Amino acid sequence: MSATTQSSLPASGPTRDLADYVADVGSLNPPPEVMERARVVVLDTIGAIVLGTIQPAGRIARQTQLSLAGAGSSYVFGTEQRSDVASAAFINAVQCHAHEVDDSHFASLTHPASTCLPAILACADGTMTAREALLALIAGYDVQCRVAASLDPRVLHDQGFMPLALCGVFGSAAVAAASLRLDGARTIDVLGLAGLQAAGTWACATDGTHMSKAFMSGFPARNGIVSALMARNGFRAPQQIFEGRDGMLSAFGKNSDPALLTKDLGSYFEIMGTSIKRHACGGPIRGAVDALLDIIKTHAVRPEQIARITVELAVSACVIVDSRDDSTINLQHVMSVAALDGVVGVAQHEPERVAAEDVRAMRGKVVLIRSEEFEKVWPTVRPARVTVTLADGVEHTSYVEHAVGSPANPLSWDQTYEKYSNTTKDVFTPADARRIADRVSSMETARDLDELLVDLARSSLDREASPGVAVPAAHGSVRAAETPLVVLQGVNKHFGATHALKDIDLEINRGEVVVVIGPSGSGKSTLCRTINRLETITSGTISIDGVPLPLEGKELNRLRSNIGMVFQSFNLFAHKTILENVMLAPTLVRHVSRKEAEARALELLAKVGVEDQARKMPAQLSGGQQQRAAIARALAMKPEVMLFDEPTSALDPEMINEVLDVMQALAASGMTMVVVTHEMGFARKAADRVVFMDEGRIVEEAAPEQFFSAPKTERARNFLSKVLHH
């Protein structure tokens, strides 16, 4: 089919104007505060995506979509497996909205970052500068939010349509068109194809898990990119998707205002109207949470004193948040945990917290009042009035017009960084978090997105077994007694231009303790992490008990459940007790009864010497105690092999021996172990075999007495001369 001709284009109108704006977005020169806002949005949204990599919705999206995806070079966060551009956008968008922590645009009632940024990250191919990526993000916001606002999102709600799902496809489409540098004619086709896919109802809020809401970001992000790719290749589409007789305004806009599509286009940027969430809950509730926390702090109110919590919100807000199945948009639940816990974070939406007796009791004290007065300014302004009535009859009231993080009361970069750090703390190390934030901060001057994407992919690997996702029981396998338990053959690993592992051949027998040593940067940790696919390999094969390690999916989860992993940074769940940390995987993955899991957990905690700490939170333990608890947690799954990645490197010197003693006892019990360490004393005492690495290669391997007394290679002799005599 021939390309679109100029004569076939609409001479004027909002579709043409929006298309031309997107096509020319590279020439925009927004004010510094707009570019700063764009960087804040990127940082906040990366935090949301990373959090989503360890949420059930994110894990299921990865497992499912990657099994269907085509080959490609786009990054999927949570795994190092890459995919085609549309699949990557879908997965990362689901992960972004897997919990209610991404941004919220007041006037449009959408979450534009969840559709726009995943599309940008998927489309980045090294030819788009980082500044161009920021401009594409700004354009995506302008299109998505204007479309939703022109249709009147309150009317869409009344009709049962979800504005994010219905209009998010236009944000993704605009981003993709800008990324592909399509001209105005092609961009009209992009918007036309996007409009043909506009769909989505508020039934998504009724599944009680937030998964359906996450899906409402995923499919628009994917479909917008598909629209751009189709249009680039000459696929024709409606030319007046907004104002045409059968266009969006006619089909969905019972109270539509076409002028809002282009009003102040290019001079007012919708990204300035978005809100960064301080609390992990739906946007309409956040002002009420601020008001309640203000009362609790100002008047030192304790939960047991509260007789009633009265909340006044706009009528439309009440419709969205009154007694919803999804806890993140259930006002009664959110206000209850705010009153009890003094915070509304991810932990407050875990099933056990939602079902807790104190939360259910407090929920019955929350009264919601629909305010016609507040309705007059909603959703652009979202006032909330909260009155706490105490048991003695005393009342305290707080009024919040602009919630913290809202456009009129925005979070600064430093405040956003604090939120981002908390959001990513179960995935990123502090160093990872700071390094990636620094890359975002300097985006406007960066050559492209490559370094950010590589760093983000490497740092966001899903390191834990899949809590909340049932894994089928393993089928039996025939094991030959002489077959090594772990086999690596011809394994290579590249991080961009860095060749981290070079032709690794290694066999680990059942019951053997292999200690891997070498200088920093030699590939030790990368080798260890490939064994359970925390790092994917570029070439070669890895087998566990004769079964090749797959890239993704249920079989990978099954094999991982037989591999225990202990990290240098403990990675305990900070909001759970030590006992709960150890019980979690057996109950959710192995389906062990809580009684059995608790008995096993206490036995293991006693084995590692921290049974008396079982009811405490991780922060109440020393580093050595936390690491011993982490070992117990790994053992709770009854693994066939244990991996230790520098387990003492984050500990104070006086705490190292207590961890090494536990590891030596474990080695003596016959556990198969791979230990990456700088502790030469442990290698001497506990290892059956020492593997010495340098520059990504296995230079030498031998029994410890032979290696330490008579190393064969000059490189090993030089290494030992430095570490044993200094």
XYZ file of C-alpha atoms in Angstrom:
726
model
C 0.000 0.000 0.000
C 1.258 3.431 -0.860
C 2.209 5.925 1.785
C -0.336 8.451 2.977
C -0.524 11.465 0.673
C -0.826 15.027 1.864
C -4.133 15.478 0.018
C -5.739 12.643 1.976
C -4.965 14.233 5.330
C -7.491 16.290 7.252
C -6.728 19.946 6.567
C -7.184 20.807 10.203
C -8.724 19.581 13.425
C -7.547 18.061 16.695
C -6.319 14.778 15.190
C -4.097 16.627 12.733
C -2.927 19.088 15.387
C -1.984 16.365 17.879
C -0.231 14.344 15.176
C 1.824 17.335 14.055
C 2.704 18.141 17.664
C 4.008 14.610 18.264
C 5.910 14.578 14.961
C 7.635 17.876 15.843
C 8.215 17.165 19.538
C 11.976 16.940 19.000
C 12.022 20.693 18.358
C 10.302 21.505 21.652
C 12.243 23.449 24.252
C 10.211 23.095 27.468
C 11.096 25.234 30.490
C 13.642 23.761 32.938
C 10.933 22.970 35.494
C 9.144 20.775 32.951
C 12.310 18.810 32.174
C 12.969 18.466 35.895
C 9.431 17.170 36.373
C 10.007 14.634 33.613
C 13.121 13.312 35.361
C 11.221 13.071 38.670
C 8.510 11.065 36.897
C 11.117 8.729 35.376
C 12.722 8.076 38.770
C 9.393 7.476 40.484
C 8.191 5.192 37.690
C 11.371 3.120 37.681
C 10.673 2.520 41.357
C 7.147 1.341 40.523
C 8.386 -1.004 37.774
C 11.083 -2.485 40.005
C 8.577 -3.076 42.799
C 6.327 -4.772 40.237
C 9.020 -7.284 39.323
C 8.450 -9.037 42.666
C 4.649 -8.735 42.680
C 2.490 -11.675 41.519
C 1.058 -9.666 38.612
C 4.541 -8.831 37.352
C 5.806 -12.387 37.666
C 2.812 -13.862 35.870
C 3.062 -11.254 33.111
C 6.733 -12.114 32.569
C 6.182 -15.850 32.580
C 3.213 -15.687 30.235
C 4.270 -13.017 27.770
C 7.862 -14.202 27.461
C 6.594 -17.643 26.478
C 4.768 -15.949 23.586
C 7.233 -13.175 22.768
C 9.305 -12.919 19.642
C 13.032 -12.317 19.532
C 14.160 -8.790 20.168
C 16.518 -6.514 22.054
C 14.092 -4.704 24.377
C 14.698 -5.082 28.097
C 12.215 -6.819 30.380
C 12.920 -5.849 33.954
C 13.035 -8.629 36.517
C 14.889 -10.882 34.080
C 17.780 -10.511 31.682
C 15.823 -12.206 28.924
C 15.047 -9.694 26.196
C 12.035 -9.691 23.913
C 10.279 -7.911 21.095
C 9.370 -4.289 21.700
C 5.607 -4.763 22.166
C 5.998 -7.630 24.652
C 8.563 -5.691 26.680
C 6.231 -2.692 26.879
C 3.343 -4.918 27.991
C 5.328 -6.653 30.744
C 6.976 -3.528 32.105
C 3.665 -1.646 32.086
C 1.973 -4.430 34.069
C 4.887 -4.380 36.495
C 4.628 -0.598 36.767
C 0.967 -0.710 37.824
C 1.220 -3.985 39.773
C 0.854 -1.927 42.921
C -0.743 1.491 43.433
C 2.529 3.440 43.647
C 2.847 4.938 40.146
C 1.773 8.490 39.363
C -1.791 9.772 39.047
C -2.884 12.592 36.734
C -5.742 14.462 38.370
C -7.531 16.073 35.440
C -7.575 12.897 33.325
C -7.936 10.265 36.076
C -5.216 8.216 34.392
C -1.786 6.868 35.350
C 0.162 8.125 32.334
C 3.614 6.998 33.470
C 2.491 3.366 33.485
C 1.792 3.403 29.747
C 4.224 6.050 28.491
C 7.516 5.196 30.197
C 7.393 1.426 29.487
C 6.795 2.304 25.831
C 9.858 4.595 25.796
C 12.085 2.038 27.502
C 10.959 -0.629 25.031
C 11.483 1.577 21.965
C 14.935 2.844 22.980
C 17.349 1.428 20.412
C 20.463 3.546 20.809
C 19.437 6.060 18.137
C 17.269 8.169 20.468
C 19.071 10.537 22.808
C 18.046 10.651 26.438
C 16.735 14.193 25.941
C 14.587 12.957 23.048
C 13.263 10.241 25.357
C 12.216 12.879 27.893
C 10.508 14.900 25.168
C 8.697 11.782 23.938
C 7.514 11.176 27.508
C 6.215 14.747 27.698
C 4.380 14.262 24.376
C 2.850 11.002 25.592
C 1.469 12.767 28.659
C 0.096 15.605 26.546
C -1.796 13.273 24.231
C -3.059 10.698 26.743
C -4.171 13.181 29.379
C -5.824 15.562 26.898
C -7.804 12.742 25.301
C -9.104 11.587 28.685
C -9.860 15.129 29.853
C -11.755 15.926 26.632
C -13.998 12.899 27.179
C -14.713 14.007 30.790
C -13.311 11.216 32.970
C -16.161 11.577 35.490
C -18.644 10.713 32.760
C -16.449 7.812 31.655
C -16.557 6.524 35.231
C -20.321 6.805 35.304
C -20.471 4.791 32.071
C -18.202 2.122 33.544
C -15.146 2.938 31.423
C -11.689 3.164 32.981
C -9.908 6.256 31.608
C -6.426 4.692 31.885
C -7.350 1.655 29.819
C -9.413 3.649 27.333
C -6.925 6.473 26.752
C -3.566 4.967 27.741
C -3.167 3.547 24.252
C -2.872 7.109 22.903
C -0.034 7.907 25.310
C 1.896 4.817 24.266
C 1.125 5.469 20.599
C 2.402 9.047 20.817
C 5.581 7.916 22.571
C 6.199 5.217 19.963
C 5.533 7.576 17.056
C 7.960 10.128 18.511
C 10.562 7.417 19.178
C 10.278 6.173 15.591
C 10.425 9.774 14.320
C 7.279 9.349 12.233
C 5.997 12.352 10.316
C 2.575 13.927 10.830
C 0.895 11.789 8.166
C 2.061 8.529 9.681
C 1.276 9.760 13.194
C -2.354 10.370 12.188
C -2.489 6.683 11.255
C -0.843 5.782 14.559
C -3.513 7.663 16.509
C -6.247 6.160 14.313
C -5.089 2.600 14.945
C -4.721 3.352 18.628
C -8.305 4.587 18.809
C -9.576 1.380 17.234
C -8.161 -0.466 20.248
C -9.435 1.856 22.991
C -11.183 -0.312 25.568
C -11.431 -1.196 29.230
C -14.039 -1.090 32.004
C -14.012 -0.552 35.742
C -14.679 -4.251 36.259
C -10.897 -4.320 36.679
C -11.347 -3.072 40.245
C -13.417 -6.056 41.344
C -10.923 -8.942 41.347
C -9.531 -8.096 44.795
C -5.879 -8.541 43.760
C -4.998 -5.428 41.704
C -3.934 -7.736 38.871
C -6.721 -6.642 36.551
C -5.837 -2.992 37.147
C -2.236 -3.767 36.241
C -3.469 -5.376 33.018
C -5.172 -2.060 32.226
C -1.719 -0.520 31.834
C -0.182 -3.453 30.011
C -2.412 -3.801 26.997
C -2.592 -0.061 26.136
C 1.220 0.167 26.325
C 1.548 -2.792 23.981
C -1.191 -1.735 21.575
C 0.140 1.798 21.173
C 3.472 0.414 20.010
C 1.777 -2.046 17.651
C -0.152 0.891 16.186
C 3.062 2.819 15.520
C 4.826 -0.138 13.945
C 1.862 -0.902 11.704
C 1.543 2.724 10.617
C 5.266 2.985 9.928
C 4.914 0.099 7.503
C 2.033 1.753 5.639
C -1.060 0.419 7.406
C -3.885 2.927 6.980
C -6.275 4.033 9.694
C -9.144 6.489 10.350
C -7.924 10.032 9.747
C -10.165 11.775 12.299
C -10.129 9.376 15.213
C -11.201 12.047 17.682
C -13.579 14.442 15.897
C -14.912 12.163 13.146
C -18.548 11.042 13.028
C -17.604 7.702 14.592
C -14.593 8.976 16.501
C -13.758 8.916 20.188
C -15.643 12.078 21.085
C -18.837 10.723 19.568
C -18.477 7.172 20.837
C -17.475 7.881 24.438
C -17.881 11.580 25.132
C -21.420 12.254 26.271
C -20.083 15.429 27.821
C -17.010 15.822 25.604
C -15.117 19.046 25.019
C -13.019 18.912 21.806
C -11.253 22.131 22.714
C -9.415 20.393 25.573
C -7.541 18.246 23.051
C -5.407 21.144 21.891
C -5.905 23.957 24.405
C -2.494 25.521 25.188
C -0.788 22.630 23.382
C 2.954 23.275 23.427
C 2.777 25.912 26.144
C 1.151 23.953 28.991
C 2.566 20.498 29.587
C 0.319 17.882 31.177
C 3.242 16.253 32.962
C 3.089 19.238 35.335
C -0.414 18.125 36.310
C 0.576 14.678 37.461
C 0.892 13.628 41.075
C 3.664 11.541 42.650
C 2.173 9.366 45.354
C 3.531 9.574 48.859
C 1.273 6.736 50.018
C 0.668 3.342 48.397
C -3.002 3.892 47.668
C -5.376 5.281 45.090
C -5.127 8.992 44.301
C -8.583 9.963 45.638
C -7.637 8.696 49.128
C -4.274 10.350 49.574
C -5.488 13.694 50.919
C -7.571 11.871 53.510
C -4.513 9.876 54.607
C -2.519 13.102 54.956
C -5.300 14.592 57.076
C -5.565 11.529 59.320
C -1.804 11.286 59.856
C -1.759 14.999 60.673
C -4.393 14.457 63.383
C -2.540 11.459 64.819
C 0.766 13.339 64.945
C -0.602 16.664 66.188
C -2.801 15.223 68.937
C -0.826 12.046 69.759
C -3.858 9.880 69.030
C -3.468 6.164 69.747
C -5.480 3.537 67.816
C -7.290 2.313 70.914
C -8.644 5.841 71.526
C -10.416 6.041 68.151
C -14.187 5.600 68.151
C -14.867 6.858 64.628
C -13.046 8.204 61.568
C -15.262 10.380 59.379
C -13.998 11.125 55.876
C -15.512 13.688 53.501
C -14.627 13.364 49.814
C -16.110 14.470 46.512
C -19.037 12.369 45.282
C -17.043 11.018 42.321
C -14.135 10.120 44.568
C -16.459 8.168 46.845
C -17.712 6.116 43.912
C -14.128 5.065 43.151
C -12.960 4.211 46.679
C -15.966 3.110 48.738
C -15.540 -0.490 49.950
C -13.723 -1.703 46.828
C -12.371 -5.243 46.577
C -8.886 -3.954 45.778
C -7.342 -2.823 49.079
C -5.276 -0.094 47.393
C -8.443 1.784 46.397
C -10.544 0.735 49.400
C -10.860 3.847 51.557
C -11.997 1.930 54.624
C -8.936 -0.322 54.530
C -6.452 2.446 53.744
C -7.690 4.690 56.559
C -7.666 1.755 58.981
C -4.041 0.783 58.341
C -3.033 4.452 58.413
C -4.597 4.753 61.864
C -3.053 1.513 63.126
C 0.366 1.501 61.451
C 0.989 5.204 60.899
C 1.941 4.504 57.286
C 0.384 3.220 54.055
C 3.013 1.259 52.193
C 3.194 -1.950 50.206
C 3.194 -4.065 53.376
C -0.206 -2.662 54.374
C -1.782 -4.397 51.363
C -0.416 -7.875 51.923
C -3.212 -10.444 52.346
C -2.437 -11.163 55.984
C -2.594 -7.448 56.831
C -5.831 -6.962 54.910
C -7.383 -9.877 56.809
C -5.969 -8.949 60.230
C -8.487 -8.657 63.047
C -7.357 -5.189 64.177
C -7.691 -3.865 60.629
C -11.160 -5.336 60.178
C -12.241 -3.883 63.524
C -10.924 -0.419 62.643
C -12.548 -0.611 59.203
C -15.927 -0.679 60.896
C -15.176 2.706 62.464
C -14.615 4.489 59.139
C -17.540 6.557 57.868
C -17.507 8.014 54.355
C -19.484 11.176 53.538
C -20.144 12.312 49.955
C -19.570 16.029 49.607
C -21.339 17.964 46.870
C -19.181 20.961 47.791
C -15.972 19.064 47.043
C -17.489 17.652 43.850
C -17.500 21.142 42.306
C -13.685 21.236 42.087
C -12.939 17.532 41.665
C -10.842 15.923 40.085
C -8.422 18.806 39.390
C -8.522 19.665 43.098
C -9.112 16.815 45.540
C -10.050 18.158 48.961
C -10.491 15.886 51.955
C -11.794 16.556 55.435
C -11.206 13.999 58.185
C -12.665 14.054 61.682
C -11.444 11.622 64.327
C -13.858 11.089 67.196
C -12.265 9.673 70.317
C -13.881 7.329 72.809
C -14.303 10.224 75.273
C -16.220 12.258 72.671
C -13.395 14.675 71.795
C -13.160 15.427 68.061
C -10.156 16.456 65.967
C -10.567 17.653 62.375
C -8.050 18.235 59.597
C -8.699 19.608 56.117
C -6.337 18.945 53.208
C -6.921 20.661 49.891
C -3.790 19.445 48.128
C -2.332 16.079 49.117
C 1.441 15.828 49.445
C 2.770 15.020 45.982
C -0.131 16.622 44.133
C 0.546 19.227 41.408
C -0.064 22.088 43.836
C 2.076 20.454 46.537
C 4.680 18.482 44.555
C 7.412 16.212 45.828
C 10.951 17.453 45.249
C 13.651 15.319 43.665
C 15.014 14.453 47.130
C 11.563 13.487 48.429
C 10.942 11.395 45.321
C 14.320 9.720 45.780
C 13.374 8.815 49.357
C 10.167 7.204 48.097
C 12.012 5.455 45.243
C 14.596 4.064 47.681
C 11.870 2.611 49.886
C 9.976 1.227 46.892
C 13.026 -0.572 45.488
C 14.717 -1.673 48.722
C 13.699 -5.328 48.361
C 15.309 -5.492 44.911
C 18.066 -2.891 44.611
C 21.106 -2.622 46.818
C 21.610 0.929 48.132
C 24.474 1.304 45.654
C 22.238 0.161 42.773
C 19.531 2.612 43.801
C 21.912 5.563 44.000
C 23.700 4.751 40.746
C 20.482 4.416 38.745
C 19.054 7.591 40.281
C 22.222 9.437 39.267
C 21.757 8.225 35.682
C 18.174 9.521 35.688
C 19.268 12.840 37.166
C 21.684 13.369 34.267
C 19.351 12.099 31.537
C 19.032 15.408 29.757
C 22.734 15.410 28.879
C 23.216 11.646 28.379
C 23.960 10.375 24.884
C 21.265 7.671 24.998
C 19.440 5.333 27.371
C 21.751 2.339 26.929
C 23.684 2.662 30.197
C 20.508 3.274 32.180
C 18.772 0.274 30.605
C 21.703 -2.100 31.105
C 22.137 -0.985 34.711
C 18.420 -1.229 35.413
C 18.165 -4.708 33.876
C 21.162 -5.974 35.792
C 19.995 -4.535 39.124
C 16.311 -5.475 38.937
C 16.580 -9.249 38.662
C 13.853 -11.045 40.598
C 15.985 -12.641 43.298
C 13.357 -14.370 45.417
C 11.147 -17.381 44.847
C 7.735 -16.320 43.622
C 5.631 -15.573 46.736
C 1.941 -15.834 46.054
C 2.380 -17.769 42.807
C 1.733 -21.465 43.155
C 4.349 -23.721 41.573
C 3.214 -27.243 40.609
C 4.897 -30.126 42.364
C 7.921 -31.489 40.558
C 7.607 -34.596 38.468
C 9.945 -37.413 39.445
C 13.215 -37.763 37.568
C 15.616 -40.649 37.205
C 18.964 -39.764 38.731
C 22.167 -41.551 37.890
C 24.361 -41.840 40.948
C 27.430 -40.831 39.011
C 25.857 -37.730 37.451
C 27.135 -34.426 38.926
C 24.448 -32.339 40.568
C 25.445 -29.074 38.814
C 27.069 -28.914 35.380
C 28.186 -25.803 33.482
C 29.407 -26.346 29.922
C 30.854 -23.651 27.676
C 29.171 -20.876 29.665
C 29.743 -17.310 28.494
C 28.210 -14.145 29.873
C 28.376 -10.632 28.434
C 27.293 -7.375 30.082
C 27.302 -5.185 27.000
C 30.916 -5.043 25.875
C 32.165 -6.681 29.091
C 32.879 -10.404 28.738
C 32.186 -11.416 32.348
C 32.385 -15.227 31.998
C 34.557 -16.920 29.388
C 34.037 -20.565 28.392
C 33.282 -21.840 31.883
C 33.271 -25.626 32.311
C 32.529 -26.769 35.852
C 30.995 -29.819 37.509
C 29.835 -29.918 41.132
C 29.131 -33.290 42.696
C 26.427 -34.056 45.200
C 27.634 -33.284 48.713
C 30.668 -31.340 47.479
C 31.695 -27.941 48.850
C 33.194 -25.771 46.109
C 34.704 -22.451 47.177
C 35.212 -19.880 44.423
C 37.899 -17.268 45.050
C 39.688 -14.619 43.004
C 40.240 -10.888 42.761
C 37.354 -8.434 42.618
C 35.771 -8.314 39.177
C 36.975 -11.803 38.255
C 33.454 -13.131 37.619
C 32.960 -15.082 40.867
C 29.565 -13.648 41.790
C 28.366 -13.734 38.192
C 29.252 -17.443 38.023
C 27.371 -18.128 41.249
C 24.296 -16.211 40.117
C 24.072 -18.008 36.774
C 23.492 -21.318 38.536
C 19.928 -20.349 39.440
C 19.471 -17.933 36.513
C 19.677 -14.725 38.508
C 22.064 -13.904 35.696
C 21.145 -15.298 32.293
C 23.984 -16.621 30.159
C 24.923 -15.531 26.669
C 25.913 -19.022 25.513
C 26.523 -22.502 26.871
C 24.373 -24.701 29.097
C 23.722 -25.160 32.794
C 22.057 -28.304 34.173
C 20.783 -29.076 37.653
C 20.515 -32.767 38.421
C 20.544 -33.548 34.701
C 17.827 -31.027 33.810
C 18.842 -28.025 31.634
C 18.090 -24.697 33.313
C 15.333 -22.914 31.328
C 15.198 -19.175 30.741
C 11.850 -18.540 32.416
C 8.615 -20.177 33.447
C 7.326 -22.822 35.830
C 10.168 -25.272 35.242
C 12.695 -22.597 36.152
C 10.721 -21.861 39.339
C 10.688 -25.581 40.164
C 14.438 -25.893 39.752
C 15.034 -22.672 41.681
C 13.005 -24.014 44.593
C 15.682 -26.715 44.938
C 18.499 -24.148 45.051
C 19.023 -22.082 48.182
C 20.667 -18.685 47.845
C 22.289 -16.511 50.499
C 23.192 -12.961 49.483
C 25.706 -10.560 50.952
C 22.904 -8.100 51.789
C 20.626 -10.610 53.623
C 17.479 -9.670 51.594
C 15.131 -10.465 54.461
C 11.620 -9.035 54.197
C 11.840 -6.019 56.492
C 8.110 -5.986 57.340
C 7.992 -9.628 58.486
C 9.381 -11.223 61.609
C 12.345 -13.572 61.343
C 10.014 -16.530 61.853
C 7.666 -15.298 59.121
C 10.618 -14.847 56.760
C 11.628 -18.473 57.199
C 8.039 -19.787 56.928
C 7.032 -17.804 53.845
C 8.397 -19.873 50.952
C 7.456 -23.334 52.329
C 3.849 -22.259 52.900
C 3.370 -20.417 49.607
C 5.507 -22.486 47.247
C 5.604 -25.961 48.821
C 2.081 -25.590 50.298
C 3.297 -26.800 53.691
C 0.835 -26.224 56.543
C 1.581 -23.263 58.782
C 1.996 -25.573 61.777
C 4.561 -27.705 59.985
C 6.322 -24.659 58.508
C 6.579 -23.002 61.924
C 8.023 -26.123 63.536
C 10.576 -26.480 60.743
C 11.442 -22.762 60.903
C 12.062 -22.847 64.650
C 14.212 -25.946 64.217
C 16.330 -24.204 61.578
C 16.611 -20.992 63.560
C 17.854 -23.056 66.490
C 20.316 -24.779 64.168
C 21.835 -21.433 63.157
C 21.690 -20.049 66.687
C 19.001 -17.364 66.454
C 15.901 -19.154 67.740
C 15.536 -16.517 70.455
C 15.201 -13.839 67.748
C 12.300 -15.558 65.942
C 9.611 -13.032 66.894
C 11.712 -9.963 66.163
C 11.872 -7.863 62.999
C 15.066 -8.006 60.911
C 16.071 -4.452 61.844
C 16.247 -5.545 65.493
C 18.999 -8.085 64.738
C 22.701 -7.598 64.155
C 24.103 -8.159 60.682
C 25.494 -11.547 61.672
C 22.161 -12.617 63.138
C 20.320 -11.473 59.999
C 22.668 -13.469 57.785
C 22.214 -16.582 59.909
C 18.447 -16.086 59.625
C 18.863 -15.774 55.849
C 20.672 -19.118 55.830
C 17.789 -20.657 57.769
C 15.323 -19.196 55.287
C 17.210 -20.747 52.371
C 17.335 -24.120 54.149
C 13.593 -24.044 54.816
C 12.926 -25.114 51.210
C 15.124 -28.197 51.736
C 17.364 -27.338 48.799
C 19.663 -29.771 47.060
C 22.358 -27.155 46.607
C 23.158 -23.936 48.473
C 24.733 -20.889 46.818
C 26.523 -18.284 48.932
C 27.451 -14.996 47.234
C 30.044 -13.332 49.501
C 27.856 -13.894 52.593
C 30.227 -12.120 54.998
C 31.282 -9.125 52.909
C 28.610 -6.820 54.392
C 29.339 -7.802 58.018
C 31.410 -6.124 60.681
C 34.586 -8.139 61.424
C 33.361 -9.422 64.780
C 30.251 -10.903 63.168
C 31.993 -12.817 60.376
C 32.989 -15.874 62.389
C 29.471 -16.537 63.671
C 28.269 -16.869 60.068
C 31.282 -18.913 58.941
C 30.734 -21.318 61.842
C 27.179 -21.982 60.640
C 28.421 -22.508 57.077
C 31.142 -24.913 58.225
C 28.569 -26.946 60.157
C 26.352 -27.001 57.077
C 29.263 -28.185 54.925
C 30.044 -30.936 57.426
C 26.438 -32.146 57.215
C 26.858 -33.077 53.543
C 25.082 -30.116 51.897
C 26.179 -29.352 48.346
C 27.551 -25.834 48.475
C 28.998 -23.242 46.103
C 30.582 -20.438 48.101
C 31.963 -17.193 46.676
C 34.121 -15.642 49.366
C 37.269 -13.748 50.288
C 37.588 -15.783 53.503
C 40.654 -17.944 52.843
C 40.409 -19.612 56.248
C 36.955 -20.938 55.395
C 38.229 -22.206 52.040
C 41.043 -24.105 53.773
C 38.794 -25.695 56.385
C 35.518 -26.378 54.610
C 36.172 -26.719 50.874
C 36.439 -30.004 49.042
C 37.662 -28.045 46.044
C 38.875 -24.487 45.457
C 38.138 -22.787 42.143
C 40.316 -19.768 41.367
C 39.009 -17.258 38.814
C 40.510 -14.256 37.071
C 39.211 -12.087 34.234
C 36.131 -14.258 33.755
C 37.976 -17.572 33.440
C 38.634 -20.543 35.720
C 42.400 -20.351 36.011
C 42.915 -23.234 38.397
C 40.971 -25.697 40.554
C 42.305 -28.091 43.153
C 41.825 -29.501 46.631
C 42.480 -26.791 49.252
C 45.657 -28.334 50.652
C 47.148 -28.518 47.158
C 45.936 -25.080 46.068
C 47.167 -23.205 49.124
C 50.502 -25.037 49.413
C 51.465 -25.460 45.753
C 49.330 -23.503 43.289
C 50.046 -24.462 39.678
C 49.723 -21.082 37.969
C 51.723 -17.902 38.359
C 48.480 -15.869 38.585
C 47.237 -17.943 41.535
C 50.619 -17.661 43.276
C 50.582 -13.886 42.910
C 47.031 -13.691 44.259
C 47.803 -15.833 47.300
C 50.979 -13.919 48.056
C 48.907 -10.778 48.417
C 45.884 -12.092 50.333
C 47.765 -14.405 52.704
C 50.645 -12.099 53.640
C 48.990 -8.667 53.935
